[in-house]
XYZ file of C-alpha atoms in Angstrom:
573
model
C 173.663 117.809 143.030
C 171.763 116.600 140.141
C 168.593 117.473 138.451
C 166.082 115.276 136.418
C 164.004 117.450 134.399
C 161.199 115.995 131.844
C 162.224 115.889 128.061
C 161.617 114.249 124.473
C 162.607 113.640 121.249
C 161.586 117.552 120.273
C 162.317 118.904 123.515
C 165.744 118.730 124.361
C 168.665 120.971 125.435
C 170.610 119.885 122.846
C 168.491 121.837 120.722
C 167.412 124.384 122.848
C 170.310 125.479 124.764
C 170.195 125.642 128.539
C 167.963 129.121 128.743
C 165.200 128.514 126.466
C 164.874 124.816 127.519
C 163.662 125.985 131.199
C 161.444 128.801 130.045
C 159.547 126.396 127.948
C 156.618 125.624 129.308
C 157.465 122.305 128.949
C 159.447 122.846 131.720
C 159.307 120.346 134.418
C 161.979 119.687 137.177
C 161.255 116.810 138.913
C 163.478 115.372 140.808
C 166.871 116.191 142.524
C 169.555 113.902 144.222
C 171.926 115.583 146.557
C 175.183 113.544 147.979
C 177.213 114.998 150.434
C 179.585 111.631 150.547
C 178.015 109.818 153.499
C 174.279 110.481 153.068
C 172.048 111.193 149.547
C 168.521 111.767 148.700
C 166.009 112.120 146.135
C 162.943 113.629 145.818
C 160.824 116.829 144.418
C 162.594 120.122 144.649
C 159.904 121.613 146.438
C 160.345 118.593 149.312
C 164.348 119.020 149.770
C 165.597 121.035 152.639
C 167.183 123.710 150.457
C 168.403 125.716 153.212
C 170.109 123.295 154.828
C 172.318 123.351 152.306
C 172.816 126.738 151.310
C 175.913 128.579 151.491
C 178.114 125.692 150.850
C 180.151 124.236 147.554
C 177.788 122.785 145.367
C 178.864 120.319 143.190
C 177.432 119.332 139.506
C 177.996 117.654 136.261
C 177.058 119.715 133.565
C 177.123 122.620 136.394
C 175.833 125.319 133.621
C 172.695 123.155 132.896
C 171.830 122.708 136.625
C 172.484 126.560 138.043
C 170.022 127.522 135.108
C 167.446 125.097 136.362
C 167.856 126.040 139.853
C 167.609 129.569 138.939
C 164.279 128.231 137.270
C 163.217 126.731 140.011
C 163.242 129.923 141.970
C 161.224 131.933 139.572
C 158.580 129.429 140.144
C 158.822 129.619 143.866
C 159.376 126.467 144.157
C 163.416 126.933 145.810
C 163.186 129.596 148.160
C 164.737 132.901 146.698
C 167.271 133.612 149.864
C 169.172 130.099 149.337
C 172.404 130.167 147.045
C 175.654 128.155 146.519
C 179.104 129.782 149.039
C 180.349 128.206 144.607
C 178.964 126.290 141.846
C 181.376 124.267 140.209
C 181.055 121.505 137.610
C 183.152 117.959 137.280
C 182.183 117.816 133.736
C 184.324 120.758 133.397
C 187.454 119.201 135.881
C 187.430 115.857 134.120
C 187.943 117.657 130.569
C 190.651 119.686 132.050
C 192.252 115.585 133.020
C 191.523 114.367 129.139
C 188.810 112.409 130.548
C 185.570 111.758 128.672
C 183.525 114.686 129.845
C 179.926 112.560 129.977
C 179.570 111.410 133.431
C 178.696 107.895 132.315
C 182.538 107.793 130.849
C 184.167 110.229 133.712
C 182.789 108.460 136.164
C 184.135 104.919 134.810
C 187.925 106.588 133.583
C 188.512 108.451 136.639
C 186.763 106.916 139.774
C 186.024 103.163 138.201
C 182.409 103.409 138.396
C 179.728 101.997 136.292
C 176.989 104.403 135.623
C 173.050 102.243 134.417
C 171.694 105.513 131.934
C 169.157 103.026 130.639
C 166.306 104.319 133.076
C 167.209 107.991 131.984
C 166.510 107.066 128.071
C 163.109 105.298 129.311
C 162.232 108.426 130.762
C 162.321 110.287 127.225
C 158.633 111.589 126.748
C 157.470 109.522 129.702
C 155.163 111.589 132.298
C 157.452 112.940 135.219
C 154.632 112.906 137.643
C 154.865 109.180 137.491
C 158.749 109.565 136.870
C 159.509 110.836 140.556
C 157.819 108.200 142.306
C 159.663 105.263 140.726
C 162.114 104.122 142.633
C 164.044 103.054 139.505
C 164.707 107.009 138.976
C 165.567 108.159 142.450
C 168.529 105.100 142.534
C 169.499 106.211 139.181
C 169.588 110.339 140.311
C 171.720 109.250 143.433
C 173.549 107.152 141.536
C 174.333 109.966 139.319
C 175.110 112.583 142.227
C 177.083 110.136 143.858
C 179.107 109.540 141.161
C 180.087 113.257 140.888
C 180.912 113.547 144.051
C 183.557 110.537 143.971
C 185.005 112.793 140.964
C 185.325 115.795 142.842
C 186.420 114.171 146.476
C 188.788 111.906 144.314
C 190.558 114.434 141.752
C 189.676 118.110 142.989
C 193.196 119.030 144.114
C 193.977 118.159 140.150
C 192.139 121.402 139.158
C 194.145 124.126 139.575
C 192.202 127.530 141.375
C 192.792 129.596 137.846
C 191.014 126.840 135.859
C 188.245 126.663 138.175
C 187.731 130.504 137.733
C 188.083 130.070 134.178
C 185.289 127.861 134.202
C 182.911 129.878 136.336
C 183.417 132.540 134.125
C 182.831 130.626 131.100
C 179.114 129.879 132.401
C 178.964 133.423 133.550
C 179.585 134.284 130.174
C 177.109 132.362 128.469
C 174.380 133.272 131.054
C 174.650 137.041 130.650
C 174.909 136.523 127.107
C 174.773 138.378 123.848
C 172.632 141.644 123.267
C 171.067 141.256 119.775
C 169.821 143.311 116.899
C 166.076 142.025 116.904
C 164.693 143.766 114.455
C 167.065 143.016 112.179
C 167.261 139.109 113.066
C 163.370 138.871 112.018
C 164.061 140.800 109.038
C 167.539 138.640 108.216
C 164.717 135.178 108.493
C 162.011 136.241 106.460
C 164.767 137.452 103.565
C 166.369 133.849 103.918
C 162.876 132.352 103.824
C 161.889 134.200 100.105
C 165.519 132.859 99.292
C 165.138 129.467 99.822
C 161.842 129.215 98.026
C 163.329 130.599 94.923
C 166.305 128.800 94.980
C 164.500 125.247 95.792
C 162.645 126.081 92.442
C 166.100 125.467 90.582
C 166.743 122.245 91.850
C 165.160 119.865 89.761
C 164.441 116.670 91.944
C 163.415 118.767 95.135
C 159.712 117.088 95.001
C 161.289 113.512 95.314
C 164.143 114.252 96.888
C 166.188 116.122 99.705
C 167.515 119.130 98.096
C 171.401 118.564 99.249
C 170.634 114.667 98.516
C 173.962 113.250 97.386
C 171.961 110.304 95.578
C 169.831 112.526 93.602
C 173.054 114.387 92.803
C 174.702 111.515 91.489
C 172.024 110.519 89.399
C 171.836 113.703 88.038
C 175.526 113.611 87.496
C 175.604 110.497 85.924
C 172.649 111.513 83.590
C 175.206 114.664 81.992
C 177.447 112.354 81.256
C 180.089 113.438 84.237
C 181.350 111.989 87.789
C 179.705 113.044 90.528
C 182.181 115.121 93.278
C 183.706 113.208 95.386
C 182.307 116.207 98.688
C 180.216 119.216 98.274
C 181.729 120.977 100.794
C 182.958 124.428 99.467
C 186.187 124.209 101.618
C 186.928 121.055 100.126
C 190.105 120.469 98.075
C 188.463 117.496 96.052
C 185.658 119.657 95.347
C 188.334 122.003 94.149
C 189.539 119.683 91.748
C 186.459 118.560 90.269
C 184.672 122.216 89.923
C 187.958 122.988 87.998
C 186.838 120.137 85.419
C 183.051 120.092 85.602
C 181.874 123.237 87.264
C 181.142 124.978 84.155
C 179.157 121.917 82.413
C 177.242 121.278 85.707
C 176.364 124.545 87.689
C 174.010 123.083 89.580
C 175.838 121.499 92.402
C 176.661 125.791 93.179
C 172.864 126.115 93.325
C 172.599 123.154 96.008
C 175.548 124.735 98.150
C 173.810 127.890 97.803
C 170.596 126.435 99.404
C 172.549 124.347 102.155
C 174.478 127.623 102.851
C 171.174 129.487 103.426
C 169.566 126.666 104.955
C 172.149 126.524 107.760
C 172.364 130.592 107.767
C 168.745 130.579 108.662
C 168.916 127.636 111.346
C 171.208 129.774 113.052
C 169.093 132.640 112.740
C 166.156 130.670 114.320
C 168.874 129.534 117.111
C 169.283 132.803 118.010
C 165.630 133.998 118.405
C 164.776 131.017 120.449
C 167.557 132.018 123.097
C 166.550 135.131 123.470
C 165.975 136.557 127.183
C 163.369 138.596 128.079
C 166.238 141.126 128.961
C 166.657 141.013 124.618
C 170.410 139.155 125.622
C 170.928 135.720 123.538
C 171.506 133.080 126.463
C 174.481 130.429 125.096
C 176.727 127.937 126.015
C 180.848 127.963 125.779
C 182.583 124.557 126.898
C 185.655 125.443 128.892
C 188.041 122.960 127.577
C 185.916 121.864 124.663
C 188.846 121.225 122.830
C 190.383 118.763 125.237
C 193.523 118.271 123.542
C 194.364 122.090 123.525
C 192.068 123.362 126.509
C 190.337 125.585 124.260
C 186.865 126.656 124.344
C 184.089 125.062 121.791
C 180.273 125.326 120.963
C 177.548 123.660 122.182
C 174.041 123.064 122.277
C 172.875 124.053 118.956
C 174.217 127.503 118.364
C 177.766 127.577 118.201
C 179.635 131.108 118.630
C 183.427 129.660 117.859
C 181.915 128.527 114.237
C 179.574 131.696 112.931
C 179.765 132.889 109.172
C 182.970 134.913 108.160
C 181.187 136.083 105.254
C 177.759 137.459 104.892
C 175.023 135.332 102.946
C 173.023 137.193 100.520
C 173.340 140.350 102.605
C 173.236 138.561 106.357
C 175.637 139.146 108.388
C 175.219 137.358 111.595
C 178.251 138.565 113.199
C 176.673 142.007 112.828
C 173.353 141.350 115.009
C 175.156 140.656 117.806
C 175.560 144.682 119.527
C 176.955 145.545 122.852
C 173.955 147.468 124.960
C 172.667 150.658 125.017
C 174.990 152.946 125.993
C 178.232 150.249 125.764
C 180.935 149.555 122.835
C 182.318 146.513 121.731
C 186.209 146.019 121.829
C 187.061 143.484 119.899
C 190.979 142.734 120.687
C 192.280 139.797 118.731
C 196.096 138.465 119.608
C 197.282 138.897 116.098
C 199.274 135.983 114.748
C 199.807 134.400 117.942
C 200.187 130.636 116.734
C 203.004 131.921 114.157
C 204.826 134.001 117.438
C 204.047 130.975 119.482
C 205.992 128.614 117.012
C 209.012 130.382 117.184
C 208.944 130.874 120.675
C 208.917 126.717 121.501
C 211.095 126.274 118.864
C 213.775 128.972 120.527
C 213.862 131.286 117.583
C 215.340 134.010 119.815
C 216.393 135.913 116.358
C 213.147 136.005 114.849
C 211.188 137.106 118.051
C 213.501 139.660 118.929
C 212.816 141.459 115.093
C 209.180 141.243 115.839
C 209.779 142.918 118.851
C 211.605 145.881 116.949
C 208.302 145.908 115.015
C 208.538 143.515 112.111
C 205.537 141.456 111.038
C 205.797 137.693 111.593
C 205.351 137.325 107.764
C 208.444 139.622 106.640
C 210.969 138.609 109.545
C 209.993 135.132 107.769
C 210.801 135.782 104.523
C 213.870 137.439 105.029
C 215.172 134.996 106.980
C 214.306 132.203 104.584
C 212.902 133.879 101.271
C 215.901 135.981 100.279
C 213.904 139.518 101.062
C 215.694 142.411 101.365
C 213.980 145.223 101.016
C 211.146 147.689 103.401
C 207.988 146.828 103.526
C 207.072 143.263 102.250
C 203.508 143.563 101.779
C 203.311 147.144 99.989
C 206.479 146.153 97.795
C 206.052 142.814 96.765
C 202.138 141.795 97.581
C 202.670 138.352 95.588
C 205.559 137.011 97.726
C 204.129 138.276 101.101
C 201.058 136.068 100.039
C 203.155 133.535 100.053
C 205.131 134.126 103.283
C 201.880 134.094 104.812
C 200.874 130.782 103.248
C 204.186 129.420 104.183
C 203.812 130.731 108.228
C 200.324 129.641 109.123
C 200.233 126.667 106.547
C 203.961 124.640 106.925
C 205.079 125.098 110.423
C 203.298 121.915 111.634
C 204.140 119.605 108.741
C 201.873 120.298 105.994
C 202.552 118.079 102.825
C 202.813 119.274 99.329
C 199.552 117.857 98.801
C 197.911 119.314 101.320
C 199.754 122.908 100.718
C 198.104 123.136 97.282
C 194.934 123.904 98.802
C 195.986 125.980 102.207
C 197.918 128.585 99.769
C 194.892 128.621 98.053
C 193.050 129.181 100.908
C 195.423 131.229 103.016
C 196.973 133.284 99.808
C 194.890 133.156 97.224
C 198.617 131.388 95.542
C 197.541 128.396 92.671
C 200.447 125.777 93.020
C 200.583 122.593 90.896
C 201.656 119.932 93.019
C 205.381 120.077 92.295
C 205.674 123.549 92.744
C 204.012 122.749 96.025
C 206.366 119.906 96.850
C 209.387 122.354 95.751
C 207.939 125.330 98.450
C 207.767 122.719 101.286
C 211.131 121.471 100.513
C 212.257 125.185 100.752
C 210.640 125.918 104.125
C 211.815 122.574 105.840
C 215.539 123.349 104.271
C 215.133 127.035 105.669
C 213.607 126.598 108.841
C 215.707 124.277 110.872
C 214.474 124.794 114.346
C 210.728 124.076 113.487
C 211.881 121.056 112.039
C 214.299 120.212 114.979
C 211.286 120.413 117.351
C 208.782 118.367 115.343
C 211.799 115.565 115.637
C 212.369 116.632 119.502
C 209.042 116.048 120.181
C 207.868 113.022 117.820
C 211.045 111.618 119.558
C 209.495 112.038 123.233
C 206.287 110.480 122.305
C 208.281 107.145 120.918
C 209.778 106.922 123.786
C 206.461 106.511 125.621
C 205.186 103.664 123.706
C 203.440 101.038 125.948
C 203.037 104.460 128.199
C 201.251 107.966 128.503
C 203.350 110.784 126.444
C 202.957 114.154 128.864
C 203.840 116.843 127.228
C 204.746 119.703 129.386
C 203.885 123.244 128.442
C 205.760 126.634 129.336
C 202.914 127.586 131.469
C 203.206 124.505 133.848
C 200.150 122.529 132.869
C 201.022 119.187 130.357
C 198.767 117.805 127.603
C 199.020 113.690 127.918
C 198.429 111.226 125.187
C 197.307 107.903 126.621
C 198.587 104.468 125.411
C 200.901 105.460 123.170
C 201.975 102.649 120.139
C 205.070 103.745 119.004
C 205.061 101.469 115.938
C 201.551 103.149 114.532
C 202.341 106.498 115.752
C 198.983 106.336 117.580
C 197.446 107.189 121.026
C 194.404 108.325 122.398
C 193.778 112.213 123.532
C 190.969 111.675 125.632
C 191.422 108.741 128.452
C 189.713 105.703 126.976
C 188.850 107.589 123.628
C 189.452 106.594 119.865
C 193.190 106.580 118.710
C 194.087 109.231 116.548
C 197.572 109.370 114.574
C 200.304 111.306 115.509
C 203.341 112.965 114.138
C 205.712 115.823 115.010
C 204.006 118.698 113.298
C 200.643 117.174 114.672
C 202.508 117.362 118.405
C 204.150 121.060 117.858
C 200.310 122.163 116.817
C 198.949 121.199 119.633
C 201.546 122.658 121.952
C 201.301 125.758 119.721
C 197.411 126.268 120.119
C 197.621 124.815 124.095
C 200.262 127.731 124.600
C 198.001 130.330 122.857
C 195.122 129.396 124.768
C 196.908 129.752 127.911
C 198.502 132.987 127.257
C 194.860 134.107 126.505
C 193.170 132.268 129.182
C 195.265 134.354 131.775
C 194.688 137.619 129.835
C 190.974 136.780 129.978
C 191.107 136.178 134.360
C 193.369 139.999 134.302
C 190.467 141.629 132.467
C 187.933 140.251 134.705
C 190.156 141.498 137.600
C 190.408 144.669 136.440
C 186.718 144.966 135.989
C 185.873 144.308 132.636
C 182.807 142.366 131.085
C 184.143 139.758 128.730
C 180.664 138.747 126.330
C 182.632 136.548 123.713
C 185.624 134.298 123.003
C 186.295 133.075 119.594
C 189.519 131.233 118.955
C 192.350 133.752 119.781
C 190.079 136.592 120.595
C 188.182 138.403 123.277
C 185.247 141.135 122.836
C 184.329 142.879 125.695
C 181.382 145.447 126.587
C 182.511 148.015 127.908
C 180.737 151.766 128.849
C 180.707 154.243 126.465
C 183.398 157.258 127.044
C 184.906 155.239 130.065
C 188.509 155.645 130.596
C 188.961 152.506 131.262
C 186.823 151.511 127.703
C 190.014 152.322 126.091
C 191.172 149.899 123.637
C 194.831 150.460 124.161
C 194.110 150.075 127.598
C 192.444 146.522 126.786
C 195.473 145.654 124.672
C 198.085 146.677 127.212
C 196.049 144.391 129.341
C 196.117 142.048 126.785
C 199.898 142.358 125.690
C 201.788 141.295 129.510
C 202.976 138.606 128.784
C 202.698 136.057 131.315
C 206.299 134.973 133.796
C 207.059 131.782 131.596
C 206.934 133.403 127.969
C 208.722 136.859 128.902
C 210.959 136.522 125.898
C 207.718 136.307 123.675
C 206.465 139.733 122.107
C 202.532 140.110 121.973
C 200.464 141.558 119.696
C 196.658 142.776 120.226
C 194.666 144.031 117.485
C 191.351 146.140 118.780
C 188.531 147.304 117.023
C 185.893 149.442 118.797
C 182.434 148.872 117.268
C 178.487 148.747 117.480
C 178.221 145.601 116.129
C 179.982 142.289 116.379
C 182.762 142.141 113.297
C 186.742 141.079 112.462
C-alpha cells in the first residue's frame, strides 16, 4: 500500500515529522495504490474498497508515514473507522535490516532489480492534487511504487527474522505515542533563546551583510587581525582545538559566533518540538529501526532527532528536562553502563577481565591493573588522575585510535592534555598491554582480506552477520550499504562495529522482554532505555527494570551486565 499525499517546498515531512504533517491543514491524501501481487489499483481513498481488505498484512514503504496517514484519513471519515490491518509492516525497515539502500527507488533496484521513474513524484511538488489524481502519469507511478514493495516483501520476507519485525513495530509504536512535554516551560525556554539571539547578533559585526556563522565573513575578518582563519568552527573539533590554543585570546569573536549557532540550533529544536505536539500534549517523533545500518542501531529522523539532543544546557535550557513522563507516571531511565568496553573484552575472549567485573570491579580499574601497574583499592577515589586516564585508554584505544587522534579523545573523554608523543607513547603502551584486542583487530582485518573480489559477512554472537559488499583488499575498502559509497576499513574500524552491533543486540532483546513484561518503553538513546512507568507500582521498580535489563541473552552468558537506573520527573543522564 502506498499513499500520495500533496506537498511543497515548505510543506514537507522532512520538516514536519509524520504527525504534524497530516494535521496540517494542508493536508491532502490523494491517492492510494494497493498491490496484492496479481492485481493493483489506484484511486481516491474515499473510492477504494477498504474493507475488502481489512484484517489482512498490510504492506508499506516508509510503513510509519503511511499508518499515520491512514489514521488521518479516518479522522476525516474518509476510511471507515471499523477497518484495520490483521499487521502493518514496512520494507523500508526489512531492506535496512539486508544493508540495502532503505529509499525504495534504491531497494527496489538492489534487492528485486527494478527500476523505479520518481520524476512524476518531484513534478507533483506544489502542483494541485485535485488535478494530481486524475493523471494517469500518477496512478502508474503509485502502482508502480506499491508494486515494487510488494516484490520486496514476496521476494526477501523470510530474510527478516520475527524479533526484528517486532522490533520495528515497536519502534513506530514508540514514536506515535510519543513524548509528554513540559509546555509551559518549552514557550518560556523560546522566547528566552529569542532575547538571546538578538543580543548576541548585536556583537557580530558583519551580521547586516552577512550570515552570522558565515565562514567568508569570518575569514575576512580573520585576515583583517592579522591571523589565520580556523580551519572548522565546530567546538568538538580538534583543529579548532589547536587554533583557539594560538588565537582564541586575540580573536574572541569566533566564541561569540558558536555561541549564536549553538542557540540558533537550541531554539530550532525547541520550535521542532512545539510543532509535534499532539493534542493529547505528547511530542509525536520518528526513530529509524536500523538507522545505523552498519550496526542495526536506531537513528533520528525527520527534523527532530532524539539520539542527538544537548548534553549540556544552553544558557539555562535544558531540553532533556522538558521531556516528563505523565501525570501520575515516573521515568526510569536504565542505561547499560559501559557496555561497548564489556563488549570488547567479551569478542576478544578476555575471560580474566570479565570474570573481575563480575566480582564487582569497574571496567576502568580491572583495566589498569591489568595493564597500568595498579595495585591498590579503589582507583578512582585513590588516584583520580590515572583513572582519567584508564578511562581515556578503554573507550578511546580499543578500536585503533592513533596517537593523533588520542590527543583529542583524552581530552575529551578525561579531561588528560597529551602532546603528541606522549600520546604516541600511551598507545604504544595499550597495544603492548592488551594483546587480545589487538589479536582480534588482526583476526578480523584478516577475514575481510580474504574476501576481496567478495562480500566480508561478519557473523555476530547473537546469530545475525553484518556484510561488507565488494570488498578490495588492496584499498582496504568496501561498501556497507549494497550499492553505497566505499568507505575504508581496518581492524579496529571492524571490532567497532561488531562491538556496537553486539550492544545493540543485547539491548534490542532487553527492549522486546520489557515490552513482554508489560512495560511502556517512550525513548531509546544509544545504549539506553527510559520507560514510563505508574507511580508506586511494584512493578515501576527500577531494580526490577535492571534485573530485566541485566539477563543476559543464551549466546553472551559469560558476559556480566551492568544497568544503571535513575527514577525521575524529567528526562536527564
Amino acid at each position: 500500500m502506498d499513499f500520495e499525499t500533496e506537498y511543497s517546498a515548505s510543506y514537507t515531512v522532512r520538516k514536519l515529522g509524520h504527525y504534524a504533517y497530516c494535521a496540517d491543514p494542508r493536508f491532502n491524501a490523494y491517492l492510494v495504490a494497493v498491490c496484492d501481487g496479481s492485481t493493483s489499483s489506484a484511486c481516491h481513498p474515499r473510492d477504494f474498497d477498504w474493507r475488502s481488505i481489512s484484517g489482512k498484512l498490510w504492506i508499506s514503504h516508509n510503513a510509519g508515514f503511511d499508518r499515520v496517514v491512514f489514521r488521518r484519513l479516518q479522522e476525516q471519515r474518509i476510511i471507515p473507522a471499523d477497518v484495520a490491518p490483521s499487521r502493518w509492516l514496512c520494507t523500508a525497515s526489512l531492506a535496512s535490516y539486508l544493508q540495502a539502500p532503505r529509499d525504495l527507488t534504491g531497494a527496489a533496484r538492489t534487492l528485486v532489480g527494478l527500476n523505479l521513474d520518481k520524476n512524476p513524484r518531484r513534478r507533483a511538488k506544489g502542483q494541485d492534487s485535485r488535478q494530481l489524481t486524475l493523471t494517469a502519469e500518477m496512478s502508474d507511478y503509485a502502482r508502480a511504487d506499491a508494486g515494487a514493495c510488494h516484490a520486496i516483501w514476496r521476494n526477501h520476507a523470510h530474510r527478516w527474522p520475527e524479533a526484528e519485525r517486532r522490533l520495528a513495530e515497536l519502534t513506530m509504536d514508540m514514536g506515535d505515542y510519543g513524548l509528554a512535554i513540559n509546555r509551559p516551560a518549552l514557550d518560556e525556554a523560546i522566547v528566552t533563546l529569542d532575547g538571546l539571539l538578538v543580543e548576541t547578533l548585536k556583537e557580530i559585526p558583519w551580521s547586516k551583510t552577512h550570515a552570522p556563522t558565515s565562514p567568508i565573513a569570518l575569514a575576512e575578518a580573520c585576515t583583517a587581525a592579522g591571523i589565520p582563519a580556523p580551519p572548522s568552527t565546530a567546538r568538538t573539533s580538534a583543529e579548532f582545538d589547536s587554533w583557539a590554543a594560538e588565537y582564541g585570546e586575540r580573536f574572541p569573536l569566533v566564541r561569540t559566533m558558536q555561541h549564536y549557532r549553538r542557540l540558533n540550533r537550541t531554539k530550532a529544536v525547541l520550535e521542532a518540538m512545539r510543532t509535534r505536539i499532539k493534542p493529547d500534549g505528547r511530542l509525536a517523533y520518528e526513530l529509524l529501526y536500523f538507522g545505523a545500518t552498519q550496526t542495526g542501531r536506531w537513528s533520528g529522523s525527520n527534523g527532530w532527532n532524539a539520539q542527538n539532543l544537548n548534553r549540556a544546557d544552553c544558557e539555562g535550557v535544558d531540553i532533556r528536562r522538558l521531556i516528563v513522563p505523565a501525570p501520575g507516571h515516573n521515568f526510569i531511565i536504565a542505561d547499560y553502563a559501559q557496555i561497548e568496553a564489556r563488549v570488547t573484552l567479551f569478542l576478544a575472549g578476555d575471560t580474566e577481565a570479565l570474570e573481575a567485573i563480575r566480582a564487582g570491579q569497574s571496567v576502568y580499574q580491572v583495566h589498569a591493573v591489568k595493564t597500568m601497574a595498579w595495585g591498590g583499592q579503589d582507583l578512582k577515589k585513590e588516584n583520580p588522575k590515572l583513572y582519567a586516564l584508564a578511562k581515556a585508554r578503554v573507550l578511546g584505544l580499543g578500536f585503533g585510535c592513533g596517537a593523533a587522534r588520542f590527543v583529542h579523545v583524552a581530552k575529551v573523554l578525561g579531561g588528560i592534555t597529551l602532546n603528541f608523543s606522549e600520546s604516541e607513547r600511551v598507545v604504544r603502551e595499550y597495544r603492548r598491554s592488551n594483546s587480545l584486542i589487538v589479536q582480534t583487530w588482526r583476526e578480523l582485518e584478516a577475514e575481510f582480506r580474504a574476501r576481496d573480489g567478495k562480500t566480508y559477512f561478519m557473523y555476530l554472537p547473537s546469530g545475525r552477520y553484518l556484510r561488507y559488499f565488494d570488498v578490495d583488499a588492496k584499498s582496504m575498502t568496501c561498501s556497507t550499504v549494497r550499492g553505497g559509497h566505499r568507505e575504508k576499513i581496518f581492524g579496529g574500524r571492524l571490532l567497532e562495529n561488531k562491538v556496537q552491533a553486539t550492544a545493540r543486540d543485547i539491548m534490542a532483546a532487553a527492549g522486546l522482554r520489557l515490552h513482554d513484561a508489560g512495560y511502556r518503553v517512550v525513548l531509546s538513546v544509544h545504549d539506553e532505555l527510559v520507560v514510563e512507568a505508574p507511580a508506586n507500582c511494584p512493578l515501576a521498580d527500577p531494580r526490577v527494570i535492571a534485573w530485566i535489563m541485566c539477563q543476559p541473552p543464551p549466546w553472551a552468558e559469560v558476559l556480566p551486565l551492568s544497568v544503571e537506573t535513575t527514577e525521575a520527573q524529567e528526562y536527564c543522564k
